[in-house]
Amino acid sequence: MIVAPFPLSNSNKAARLRAMAKSKVSYRCTSCGYESLKWLGRCPDCETWSSLQEETKSSEPRGAQKTRSFRLPTEAGVTKPVALGSIAEEPKARLSTGMSELDRVLGGGLVAGSLVLVGGDPGIGKSTLLLQALGHLSDGGQKTLYVSGEESLEQIRLRASRLRIEGNALLLLPETRAELVTAAIEAERPAVVVVDSIQTIYDSDIPSAPGSVTQIREVSARILYQAKSLGVPVFLVGHVTKHGEIAGPRILEHMVDTVLYFERSGASSYRILRAHKNRFGSTNEIGVFEMNEGGLLAVENPSELFLSERPTDAPGSVVLPAIEGTRPVLVEVQALVSPTNFGNPRRTCLGFDSNRAALLVAILERRVGLQLLGCDVFVNIAGGLTIDDPSADLAVSVALASSLRGQPVDRRTVLFGEVGLAGELRAVAQPEIRLKEAAKLGFSRAVVPKACLKRLEVPKGMEVIGVSKLEEALSAAGLG
Ligand code: TYD
Ligand code: MG
């Protein structure tokens, strides 16, 4: 029997609406928070695939939910807009975490009442980093609170003794219930709080599972409210999804003041802490650590680290003095050019924009006459760094030419500059800082855009060659 489709009658519609109202289960997008009554393979709002998760709806009346919603603490009675100039500015000192590299990424220390989200792969060292920071603070006489929803007291004690933390003023709380966590913060008034991890903390009034979108949103809003009203800086540890993003709703990243990612640098024991968002500092800043038996150690001179495994006299390897945030970092740029065996030539880049690499290949082909279009091209920034400013253009172009010709570039030469479509070289920011760092690490020659030479103070013992065309740069690098 064939059942013919029939128009949705009014009575049918009413029945459907009644069923919807009764339904306790809904589906929510873990990426944008979109809510649907049916499971969908793709979120219609943010178009992410497989992001909808089942959650049980709260049966509370609307009013009760409202009182829990997030509101920034304002002074009593302020309901009208106030003039910016009339608000007294309190110069609030930043609190140093005792770890120079962490302070640097935070923008010079912790700001009172700020919420810092720290994400990273499992086992990368998030708990170690934050426990160490609290250890330093507590050694300096500050009362700190470490809330752990993942490890027992004994496990934390074990880790702390490995890190040689005394921790007389470091309070531990193995707890996952949000109301007890906030009550402990209220009662103890610590100088800094760590919540490890936000996915394990839950509010028992909300019928969704811990780690679900609703739970994370509500619990974070509670902690945020408390951090702002008590002026306590709070670190939230966040799990990451298999795509490398912090698990939970996207709005979590919008709610917090700072989002830090802890990443591995290659396969080594080095770790890079990077700010993805920072309301109180630059997002270009990186912190470099080394993980060893005693925990995480700050790497004071990352240039040495990034160049330590550089091969001697290998074609396709050049050194770029890059700027990461406010500090110069010397990195090795590697290129490999090999004839394409089948199909379209490949352009694969790690740590560098592949569109930019394709552009440089075309410029080298048309303006310098190198035969690159029929070749596979690979570009890699050694050490797991990502360089996204155009100052790497010259170094990448010279590395490509060096690999194609099979000729190494002089070991003591550094290069930087932006390359234009006509093969011209353009000035980049902060040439002096770059040259100083190169000179400090024993480099004696630099090939730079001519426009950078104006009012340039050349470090002692450094020969600086100004070039205006890519072709000249190649001859200056010994590849003419
Ligand atoms: P952990 O901080 O537990 O990572 P996360 O919280 O990000 O999951 O780090 C665990 C790793 O760090 C583990 O593989 C062991 C290593 N580790 C050391 O090498 N030295 C140490 O002193 C400590 C405490 C950990
Ligand atoms: Mg951990």
Short mmCIF file of C-alpha atoms and ligand atoms in Angstrom, two decimals:
data_model
loop_
_atom_site.label_atom_id
_atom_site.label_comp_id
_atom_site.label_asym_id
_atom_site.label_seq_id
_atom_site.Cartn_x
_atom_site.Cartn_y
_atom_site.Cartn_z
CA MET A 1 0.00 0.00 0.00
CA ILE A 2 1.27 3.42 -0.91
CA VAL A 3 0.62 6.12 1.57
CA ALA A 4 0.23 9.37 -0.25
CA PRO A 5 1.82 12.42 1.26
CA PHE A 6 -0.75 14.65 2.82
CA PRO A 7 -0.66 18.31 3.82
CA LEU A 8 0.14 18.97 7.41
CA SER A 9 -3.22 19.74 8.88
CA ASN A 10 -3.68 22.16 11.72
CA SER A 11 -4.50 19.42 14.21
CA ASN A 12 -1.36 17.55 13.20
CA LYS A 13 0.73 20.65 13.67
CA ALA A 14 -0.69 21.19 17.12
CA ALA A 15 0.12 17.61 18.09
CA ARG A 16 3.66 18.06 16.85
CA LEU A 17 4.09 21.26 18.82
CA ARG A 18 2.77 19.54 21.94
CA ALA A 19 5.28 16.75 21.47
CA MET A 20 8.06 19.31 21.04
CA ALA A 21 7.12 21.06 24.22
CA LYS A 22 7.19 17.79 26.16
CA SER A 23 10.41 16.59 24.63
CA LYS A 24 13.26 16.69 27.13
CA VAL A 25 15.96 15.78 24.67
CA SER A 26 17.46 18.18 22.19
CA TYR A 27 20.62 18.32 20.15
CA ARG A 28 23.14 21.07 20.44
CA CYS A 29 26.03 22.01 18.18
CA THR A 30 29.31 21.73 20.08
CA SER A 31 30.84 24.36 17.88
CA CYS A 32 28.34 27.23 17.87
CA GLY A 33 25.67 26.19 20.37
CA TYR A 34 22.84 25.88 17.79
CA GLU A 35 19.93 23.87 19.17
CA SER A 36 17.77 21.44 17.22
CA LEU A 37 15.04 18.97 18.15
CA LYS A 38 16.33 16.41 15.67
CA TRP A 39 19.81 15.08 15.24
CA LEU A 40 21.40 16.51 12.11
CA GLY A 41 24.60 15.45 10.41
CA ARG A 42 25.57 19.02 9.81
CA CYS A 43 24.88 22.12 11.85
CA PRO A 44 22.70 24.40 9.70
CA ASP A 45 24.09 27.45 11.48
CA CYS A 46 27.87 27.08 11.43
CA GLU A 47 27.98 24.24 8.86
CA THR A 48 30.23 22.00 10.95
CA TRP A 49 29.79 18.27 10.32
CA SER A 50 28.95 15.80 13.12
CA SER A 51 28.94 18.49 15.75
CA LEU A 52 25.45 17.93 17.21
CA GLN A 53 25.33 16.24 20.60
CA GLU A 54 22.34 15.01 22.51
CA GLU A 55 21.51 16.86 25.67
CA THR A 56 18.71 16.67 28.15
CA LYS A 57 16.77 19.85 28.51
CA SER A 58 16.40 21.45 31.84
CA SER A 59 12.90 21.17 33.24
CA GLU A 60 13.38 24.31 35.28
CA PRO A 61 11.09 27.23 34.64
CA ARG A 62 12.57 29.93 32.46
CA GLY A 63 12.88 32.44 35.27
CA ALA A 64 15.13 30.14 37.29
CA GLN A 65 17.46 29.71 34.35
CA LYS A 66 17.63 33.42 33.87
CA THR A 67 19.06 34.10 37.29
CA ARG A 68 21.99 31.85 36.48
CA SER A 69 22.83 33.60 33.26
CA PHE A 70 26.05 35.50 33.12
CA ARG A 71 26.16 39.18 34.05
CA LEU A 72 29.29 41.20 34.59
CA PRO A 73 29.47 42.58 38.10
CA THR A 74 28.88 46.30 37.97
CA GLU A 75 28.58 48.78 40.73
CA ALA A 76 25.19 48.81 42.32
CA GLY A 77 22.86 51.24 40.71
CA VAL A 78 24.76 51.70 37.44
CA THR A 79 22.01 51.28 34.92
CA LYS A 80 22.76 54.28 32.75
CA PRO A 81 25.74 54.65 30.41
CA VAL A 82 28.62 56.45 32.11
CA ALA A 83 31.31 58.66 30.59
CA LEU A 84 34.56 56.84 29.97
CA GLY A 85 36.57 59.69 31.42
CA SER A 86 34.64 59.60 34.67
CA ILE A 87 35.71 56.04 35.53
CA ALA A 88 38.65 56.09 37.90
CA GLU A 89 41.61 54.21 36.51
CA GLU A 90 43.23 51.94 39.03
CA PRO A 91 46.71 51.05 37.96
CA LYS A 92 46.60 47.34 38.69
CA ALA A 93 49.92 45.64 38.89
CA ARG A 94 50.23 42.35 37.07
CA LEU A 95 50.98 39.32 39.12
CA SER A 96 54.07 37.43 38.03
CA THR A 97 53.63 33.66 37.85
CA GLY A 98 57.33 33.16 38.52
CA MET A 99 57.73 31.60 35.07
CA SER A 100 59.15 34.19 32.71
CA GLU A 101 57.95 32.50 29.53
CA LEU A 102 54.38 32.14 30.83
CA ASP A 103 54.38 35.79 31.94
CA ARG A 104 55.59 36.82 28.51
CA VAL A 105 52.75 35.04 26.71
CA LEU A 106 50.20 36.47 29.15
CA GLY A 107 51.43 39.95 28.21
CA GLY A 108 53.61 40.57 31.25
CA GLY A 109 51.90 38.63 34.04
CA LEU A 110 48.40 37.87 35.28
CA VAL A 111 45.74 40.56 35.34
CA ALA A 112 43.38 40.54 38.33
CA GLY A 113 40.07 38.88 37.57
CA SER A 114 41.18 37.53 34.20
CA LEU A 115 40.12 34.15 32.89
CA VAL A 116 42.82 32.26 31.00
CA LEU A 117 41.96 29.15 29.01
CA VAL A 118 44.88 26.77 28.41
CA GLY A 119 44.40 24.11 25.74
CA GLY A 120 46.65 21.38 24.40
CA ASP A 121 46.98 17.70 23.56
CA PRO A 122 46.82 15.15 26.39
CA GLY A 123 50.20 14.70 28.06
CA ILE A 124 51.66 17.88 26.62
CA GLY A 125 52.21 19.32 30.10
CA LYS A 126 49.25 21.60 30.87
CA SER A 127 48.86 20.33 34.43
CA THR A 128 52.63 20.42 34.95
CA LEU A 129 52.88 24.02 33.71
CA LEU A 130 50.09 25.29 35.92
CA LEU A 131 51.11 23.34 39.00
CA GLN A 132 54.62 24.72 38.60
CA ALA A 133 53.26 28.26 38.28
CA LEU A 134 51.17 27.82 41.44
CA GLY A 135 54.23 26.33 43.15
CA HIS A 136 56.26 29.47 42.38
CA LEU A 137 53.44 31.71 43.56
CA SER A 138 52.99 29.79 46.77
CA ASP A 139 56.75 29.87 47.44
CA GLY A 140 56.45 33.63 47.11
CA GLY A 141 53.87 33.62 49.88
CA GLN A 142 50.72 33.80 47.74
CA LYS A 143 47.80 31.57 48.58
CA THR A 144 46.83 29.55 45.52
CA LEU A 145 44.14 26.96 44.78
CA TYR A 146 44.47 24.00 42.41
CA VAL A 147 41.13 22.37 41.62
CA SER A 148 41.59 18.99 40.00
CA GLY A 149 38.75 17.00 38.54
CA GLU A 150 41.11 14.51 36.95
CA GLU A 151 43.71 13.46 39.49
CA SER A 152 43.67 12.33 43.09
CA LEU A 153 45.55 14.15 45.86
CA GLU A 154 48.23 11.44 45.85
CA GLN A 155 48.80 11.80 42.13
CA ILE A 156 49.18 15.55 42.45
CA ARG A 157 51.48 15.12 45.45
CA LEU A 158 53.65 12.74 43.41
CA ARG A 159 53.89 15.20 40.55
CA ALA A 160 54.61 18.07 42.93
CA SER A 161 57.49 16.21 44.56
CA ARG A 162 58.93 15.49 41.11
CA LEU A 163 58.70 19.22 40.46
CA ARG A 164 60.20 19.96 43.90
CA ILE A 165 57.28 22.09 44.97
CA GLU A 166 56.90 22.58 48.69
CA GLY A 167 53.55 24.22 48.41
CA ASN A 168 52.75 25.31 51.93
CA ALA A 169 50.40 27.93 50.56
CA LEU A 170 49.18 25.75 47.69
CA LEU A 171 45.72 24.41 48.41
CA LEU A 172 44.46 21.34 46.59
CA LEU A 173 40.83 20.55 45.93
CA PRO A 174 39.93 17.32 44.15
CA GLU A 175 36.38 18.28 43.21
CA THR A 176 34.09 18.25 40.18
CA ARG A 177 30.95 19.93 41.52
CA ALA A 178 30.82 23.53 40.37
CA GLU A 179 29.04 24.82 43.45
CA LEU A 180 31.72 23.41 45.76
CA VAL A 181 34.49 24.82 43.58
CA THR A 182 33.00 28.30 43.66
CA ALA A 183 32.31 27.98 47.38
CA ALA A 184 35.98 27.10 48.00
CA ILE A 185 37.13 30.11 45.98
CA GLU A 186 34.74 32.31 47.92
CA ALA A 187 35.91 30.97 51.29
CA GLU A 188 39.66 30.81 50.66
CA ARG A 189 40.05 33.93 48.46
CA PRO A 190 43.23 32.63 46.82
CA ALA A 191 45.48 34.89 44.73
CA VAL A 192 45.30 32.53 41.73
CA VAL A 193 43.05 29.56 40.89
CA VAL A 194 43.63 26.69 38.47
CA VAL A 195 40.67 24.56 37.34
CA ASP A 196 41.97 21.35 35.75
CA SER A 197 39.95 20.71 33.62
CA ILE A 198 36.81 22.70 32.79
CA GLN A 199 35.32 19.62 31.06
CA THR A 200 35.21 17.66 34.32
CA ILE A 201 33.40 20.30 36.37
CA TYR A 202 29.61 20.11 36.38
CA ASP A 203 26.62 21.85 37.84
CA SER A 204 24.24 19.30 39.36
CA ASP A 205 21.23 21.52 38.63
CA ILE A 206 21.77 21.01 34.92
CA PRO A 207 20.67 17.61 33.68
CA SER A 208 23.33 17.33 30.93
CA ALA A 209 26.44 15.21 31.27
CA PRO A 210 29.73 16.79 32.43
CA GLY A 211 31.67 18.05 29.43
CA SER A 212 28.54 18.79 27.39
CA VAL A 213 28.05 22.16 25.78
CA THR A 214 25.48 23.36 28.31
CA GLN A 215 27.56 22.25 31.28
CA ILE A 216 30.75 23.87 30.04
CA ARG A 217 28.96 27.08 29.19
CA GLU A 218 27.14 27.37 32.49
CA VAL A 219 30.08 26.33 34.66
CA SER A 220 32.45 28.69 32.86
CA ALA A 221 29.96 31.53 33.21
CA ARG A 222 29.78 30.89 36.96
CA ILE A 223 33.53 30.83 37.34
CA LEU A 224 33.86 33.88 35.11
CA TYR A 225 31.36 35.78 37.24
CA GLN A 226 33.26 34.86 40.35
CA ALA A 227 36.68 35.66 38.91
CA LYS A 228 35.48 39.11 37.86
CA SER A 229 33.66 39.93 41.07
CA LEU A 230 36.46 38.78 43.41
CA GLY A 231 39.28 39.96 41.12
CA VAL A 232 40.90 36.52 41.20
CA PRO A 233 42.75 35.38 38.07
CA VAL A 234 41.66 31.88 37.04
CA PHE A 235 43.34 29.41 34.70
CA LEU A 236 40.97 26.94 33.03
CA VAL A 237 42.51 23.84 31.49
CA GLY A 238 40.66 22.76 28.35
CA HIS A 239 40.76 19.43 26.53
CA VAL A 240 41.23 19.56 22.80
CA THR A 241 39.25 17.71 20.14
CA LYS A 242 40.93 15.55 17.54
CA HIS A 243 41.03 18.60 15.28
CA GLY A 244 43.18 20.38 17.84
CA GLU A 245 40.52 22.81 19.01
CA ILE A 246 39.42 23.28 22.59
CA ALA A 247 36.52 20.91 23.22
CA GLY A 248 33.23 22.49 24.09
CA PRO A 249 31.34 25.44 22.77
CA ARG A 250 33.08 28.09 20.75
CA ILE A 251 31.59 30.71 23.03
CA LEU A 252 33.96 29.48 25.73
CA GLU A 253 36.79 31.07 23.75
CA HIS A 254 34.75 34.26 23.43
CA MET A 255 33.97 34.39 27.14
CA VAL A 256 37.49 34.12 28.47
CA ASP A 257 40.06 36.92 28.30
CA THR A 258 42.97 34.86 27.08
CA VAL A 259 43.28 31.61 25.13
CA LEU A 260 46.65 29.88 25.25
CA TYR A 261 47.61 26.76 23.34
CA PHE A 262 50.41 24.51 24.49
CA GLU A 263 52.03 22.73 21.53
CA ARG A 264 54.85 20.33 20.94
CA SER A 265 57.72 21.62 18.86
CA GLY A 266 58.36 18.79 16.41
CA ALA A 267 58.98 15.46 18.11
CA SER A 268 61.35 16.94 20.64
CA SER A 269 60.94 17.65 24.32
CA TYR A 270 60.42 21.32 23.55
CA ARG A 271 57.05 22.91 24.06
CA ILE A 272 55.69 26.16 22.67
CA LEU A 273 53.04 28.18 24.48
CA ARG A 274 51.17 30.45 22.13
CA ALA A 275 48.44 33.03 22.71
CA HIS A 276 45.51 32.73 20.30
CA LYS A 277 43.55 35.49 21.96
CA ASN A 278 44.67 37.95 24.57
CA ARG A 279 42.71 40.93 25.83
CA PHE A 280 45.75 42.06 27.83
CA GLY A 281 48.66 41.55 25.45
CA SER A 282 49.96 40.61 22.03
CA THR A 283 48.92 37.34 20.41
CA ASN A 284 52.22 37.04 18.56
CA GLU A 285 54.19 36.25 21.66
CA ILE A 286 55.44 32.71 22.19
CA GLY A 287 56.90 31.03 25.24
CA VAL A 288 59.37 28.18 24.79
CA PHE A 289 59.86 25.43 27.37
CA GLU A 290 61.81 22.24 27.65
CA MET A 291 60.23 19.26 29.43
CA ASN A 292 62.67 17.22 31.50
CA GLU A 293 62.64 15.19 34.74
CA GLY A 294 62.31 18.32 36.84
CA GLY A 295 59.34 19.65 34.89
CA LEU A 296 59.17 22.51 32.43
CA LEU A 297 62.19 24.75 32.09
CA ALA A 298 62.07 28.09 30.31
CA VAL A 299 64.25 28.24 27.20
CA GLU A 300 65.84 31.65 27.44
CA ASN A 301 67.34 31.70 23.98
CA PRO A 302 65.01 30.03 21.48
CA SER A 303 67.20 30.96 18.50
CA GLU A 304 69.88 28.55 19.65
CA LEU A 305 67.24 25.87 20.06
CA PHE A 306 65.73 26.33 16.62
CA LEU A 307 69.16 26.27 14.96
CA SER A 308 70.73 23.53 17.06
CA GLU A 309 70.05 20.71 14.62
CA ARG A 310 70.81 22.63 11.46
CA PRO A 311 72.73 20.50 8.93
CA THR A 312 76.08 21.83 7.77
CA ASP A 313 76.30 22.95 4.17
CA ALA A 314 73.06 21.35 3.06
CA PRO A 315 71.41 22.81 -0.03
CA GLY A 316 67.96 24.25 0.65
CA SER A 317 68.64 25.36 4.22
CA VAL A 318 68.82 29.06 5.10
CA VAL A 319 68.43 31.07 8.30
CA LEU A 320 65.71 33.68 8.76
CA PRO A 321 65.74 36.20 11.59
CA ALA A 322 62.00 36.25 12.31
CA ILE A 323 60.10 38.31 14.86
CA GLU A 324 57.77 36.45 17.21
CA GLY A 325 55.78 38.98 19.17
CA THR A 326 58.33 41.37 20.55
CA ARG A 327 61.40 39.22 20.30
CA PRO A 328 63.59 38.09 17.44
CA VAL A 329 63.93 34.35 16.83
CA LEU A 330 66.30 32.83 14.33
CA VAL A 331 64.71 29.94 12.47
CA GLU A 332 65.87 27.56 9.81
CA VAL A 333 63.87 27.61 6.58
CA GLN A 334 64.18 24.40 4.58
CA ALA A 335 63.15 23.78 1.01
CA LEU A 336 63.26 20.67 -1.13
CA VAL A 337 62.72 20.72 -4.87
CA SER A 338 62.43 17.49 -6.82
CA PRO A 339 61.06 16.65 -10.28
CA THR A 340 57.38 15.65 -10.32
CA ASN A 341 56.90 11.98 -11.06
CA PHE A 342 53.25 12.00 -11.93
CA GLY A 343 50.28 14.34 -12.18
CA ASN A 344 50.28 17.87 -10.88
CA PRO A 345 53.35 19.12 -9.08
CA ARG A 346 52.92 19.27 -5.30
CA ARG A 347 53.34 22.35 -3.16
CA THR A 348 53.55 21.20 0.44
CA CYS A 349 54.37 23.60 3.26
CA LEU A 350 54.77 23.12 6.98
CA GLY A 351 54.81 26.29 9.03
CA PHE A 352 54.46 28.48 5.96
CA ASP A 353 51.47 29.53 3.86
CA SER A 354 51.29 27.30 0.78
CA ASN A 355 49.61 29.99 -1.34
CA ARG A 356 52.54 32.24 -0.61
CA ALA A 357 54.96 29.46 -1.53
CA ALA A 358 53.14 28.95 -4.85
CA LEU A 359 53.45 32.69 -5.48
CA LEU A 360 57.19 32.63 -4.79
CA VAL A 361 57.63 29.63 -7.10
CA ALA A 362 55.89 31.55 -9.91
CA ILE A 363 58.02 34.65 -9.26
CA LEU A 364 61.24 32.59 -9.30
CA GLU A 365 60.13 30.97 -12.57
CA ARG A 366 59.10 34.16 -14.37
CA ARG A 367 61.44 36.79 -12.95
CA VAL A 368 64.60 34.80 -12.32
CA GLY A 369 64.17 32.03 -14.86
CA LEU A 370 64.44 29.05 -12.52
CA GLN A 371 62.73 25.90 -13.83
CA LEU A 372 60.46 25.13 -10.90
CA LEU A 373 56.98 24.71 -12.33
CA GLY A 374 57.47 21.03 -13.19
CA CYS A 375 58.88 20.24 -9.76
CA ASP A 376 57.41 19.16 -6.45
CA VAL A 377 58.18 21.84 -3.88
CA PHE A 378 58.33 21.32 -0.13
CA VAL A 379 58.91 24.12 2.37
CA ASN A 380 59.41 23.53 6.08
CA ILE A 381 60.08 25.85 8.99
CA ALA A 382 62.24 23.70 11.25
CA GLY A 383 61.33 23.32 14.92
CA GLY A 384 57.56 23.38 14.47
CA LEU A 385 57.27 27.16 14.27
CA THR A 386 54.78 28.90 12.00
CA ILE A 387 55.89 32.02 10.18
CA ASP A 388 53.07 34.01 8.70
CA ASP A 389 54.57 37.36 7.89
CA PRO A 390 55.98 38.25 4.48
CA SER A 391 59.51 38.80 5.82
CA ALA A 392 60.14 35.09 5.20
CA ASP A 393 59.66 35.49 1.41
CA LEU A 394 63.33 36.08 0.63
CA ALA A 395 64.54 33.22 2.82
CA VAL A 396 62.02 30.79 1.26
CA SER A 397 62.91 31.91 -2.29
CA VAL A 398 66.66 31.54 -1.67
CA ALA A 399 66.11 28.13 -0.02
CA LEU A 400 64.15 27.00 -3.09
CA ALA A 401 66.87 28.22 -5.46
CA SER A 402 69.56 26.62 -3.32
CA SER A 403 67.76 23.25 -3.35
CA LEU A 404 67.09 23.40 -7.09
CA ARG A 405 70.72 24.18 -7.86
CA GLY A 406 72.06 21.76 -5.24
CA GLN A 407 74.30 24.52 -3.90
CA PRO A 408 74.36 25.36 -0.18
CA VAL A 409 74.11 28.94 1.04
CA ASP A 410 76.98 30.26 3.14
CA ARG A 411 76.53 29.11 6.78
CA ARG A 412 77.06 32.52 8.28
CA THR A 413 74.44 34.34 6.18
CA VAL A 414 70.92 35.31 7.21
CA LEU A 415 68.22 36.65 4.88
CA PHE A 416 64.93 38.48 5.26
CA GLY A 417 62.63 40.61 3.11
CA GLU A 418 59.30 40.64 1.34
CA VAL A 419 59.25 39.67 -2.35
CA GLY A 420 56.81 41.45 -4.71
CA LEU A 421 55.29 40.04 -7.89
CA ALA A 422 57.81 41.88 -10.07
CA GLY A 423 60.62 40.17 -8.20
CA GLU A 424 61.36 43.37 -6.27
CA LEU A 425 62.36 43.32 -2.62
CA ARG A 426 60.39 45.30 -0.08
CA ALA A 427 61.32 46.50 3.37
CA VAL A 428 60.07 44.69 6.46
CA ALA A 429 59.66 45.81 10.05
CA GLN A 430 62.36 45.87 12.71
CA PRO A 431 65.47 45.09 10.63
CA GLU A 432 67.77 46.24 13.43
CA ILE A 433 66.45 43.82 16.03
CA ARG A 434 66.73 40.97 13.52
CA LEU A 435 70.34 41.84 12.67
CA LYS A 436 71.33 42.19 16.33
CA GLU A 437 70.00 38.73 17.15
CA ALA A 438 71.83 37.26 14.14
CA ALA A 439 75.09 38.94 15.17
CA LYS A 440 74.62 37.66 18.72
CA LEU A 441 74.52 34.09 17.43
CA GLY A 442 77.62 34.46 15.30
CA PHE A 443 76.22 35.26 11.86
CA SER A 444 78.41 37.64 9.90
CA ARG A 445 76.50 38.41 6.69
CA ALA A 446 72.96 39.52 6.03
CA VAL A 447 71.12 39.94 2.74
CA VAL A 448 68.31 42.46 3.24
CA PRO A 449 66.07 44.69 1.09
CA LYS A 450 67.87 47.92 0.14
CA ALA A 451 65.05 49.99 1.63
CA CYS A 452 65.90 48.58 5.07
CA LEU A 453 69.37 50.15 4.96
CA LYS A 454 68.08 53.67 5.64
CA ARG A 455 69.08 54.82 9.11
CA LEU A 456 70.10 51.30 9.93
CA GLU A 457 72.58 50.78 12.69
CA VAL A 458 74.68 47.82 11.61
CA PRO A 459 75.88 45.58 14.46
CA LYS A 460 79.64 45.23 14.82
CA GLY A 461 81.22 42.48 12.74
CA MET A 462 78.18 42.18 10.46
CA GLU A 463 78.32 42.73 6.72
CA VAL A 464 74.91 43.88 5.47
CA ILE A 465 74.17 43.66 1.75
CA GLY A 466 71.20 45.69 0.50
CA VAL A 467 69.51 44.31 -2.62
CA SER A 468 66.51 45.55 -4.58
CA LYS A 469 65.77 42.55 -6.80
CA LEU A 470 65.40 38.85 -6.14
CA GLU A 471 68.06 38.13 -8.75
CA GLU A 472 70.60 40.31 -6.92
CA ALA A 473 69.71 38.57 -3.67
CA LEU A 474 70.46 35.18 -5.23
CA SER A 475 73.90 36.35 -6.37
CA ALA A 476 74.55 37.89 -2.95
CA ALA A 477 73.73 34.51 -1.43
CA GLY A 478 76.24 32.84 -3.77
CA LEU A 479 73.64 31.32 -6.09
CA GLY A 480 74.01 33.79 -9.00
P1 TYD B 1 50.80 16.60 32.14
O1 TYD B 1 51.10 17.90 32.76
O2 TYD B 1 50.11 15.58 32.96
O3 TYD B 1 49.99 16.81 30.79
P2 TYD B 1 48.51 17.28 30.54
O4 TYD B 1 47.99 17.85 31.81
O5 TYD B 1 48.66 18.30 29.44
O6 TYD B 1 47.75 16.10 30.06
O7 TYD B 1 52.18 16.06 31.58
C1 TYD B 1 52.43 14.74 31.57
C2 TYD B 1 53.68 14.43 30.80
O8 TYD B 1 54.79 15.17 31.22
C3 TYD B 1 53.98 13.00 30.99
O9 TYD B 1 54.17 12.42 29.72
C4 TYD B 1 55.20 12.98 31.83
C5 TYD B 1 55.85 14.30 31.57
N1 TYD B 1 56.58 14.85 32.73
C6 TYD B 1 57.94 14.94 32.69
O10 TYD B 1 58.58 14.55 31.72
N2 TYD B 1 58.62 15.48 33.76
C7 TYD B 1 57.96 15.92 34.85
O11 TYD B 1 58.60 16.42 35.80
C8 TYD B 1 56.54 15.84 34.88
C9 TYD B 1 55.76 16.30 36.07
C10 TYD B 1 55.88 15.30 33.80
MG MG B 2 46.43 17.12 33.01
#
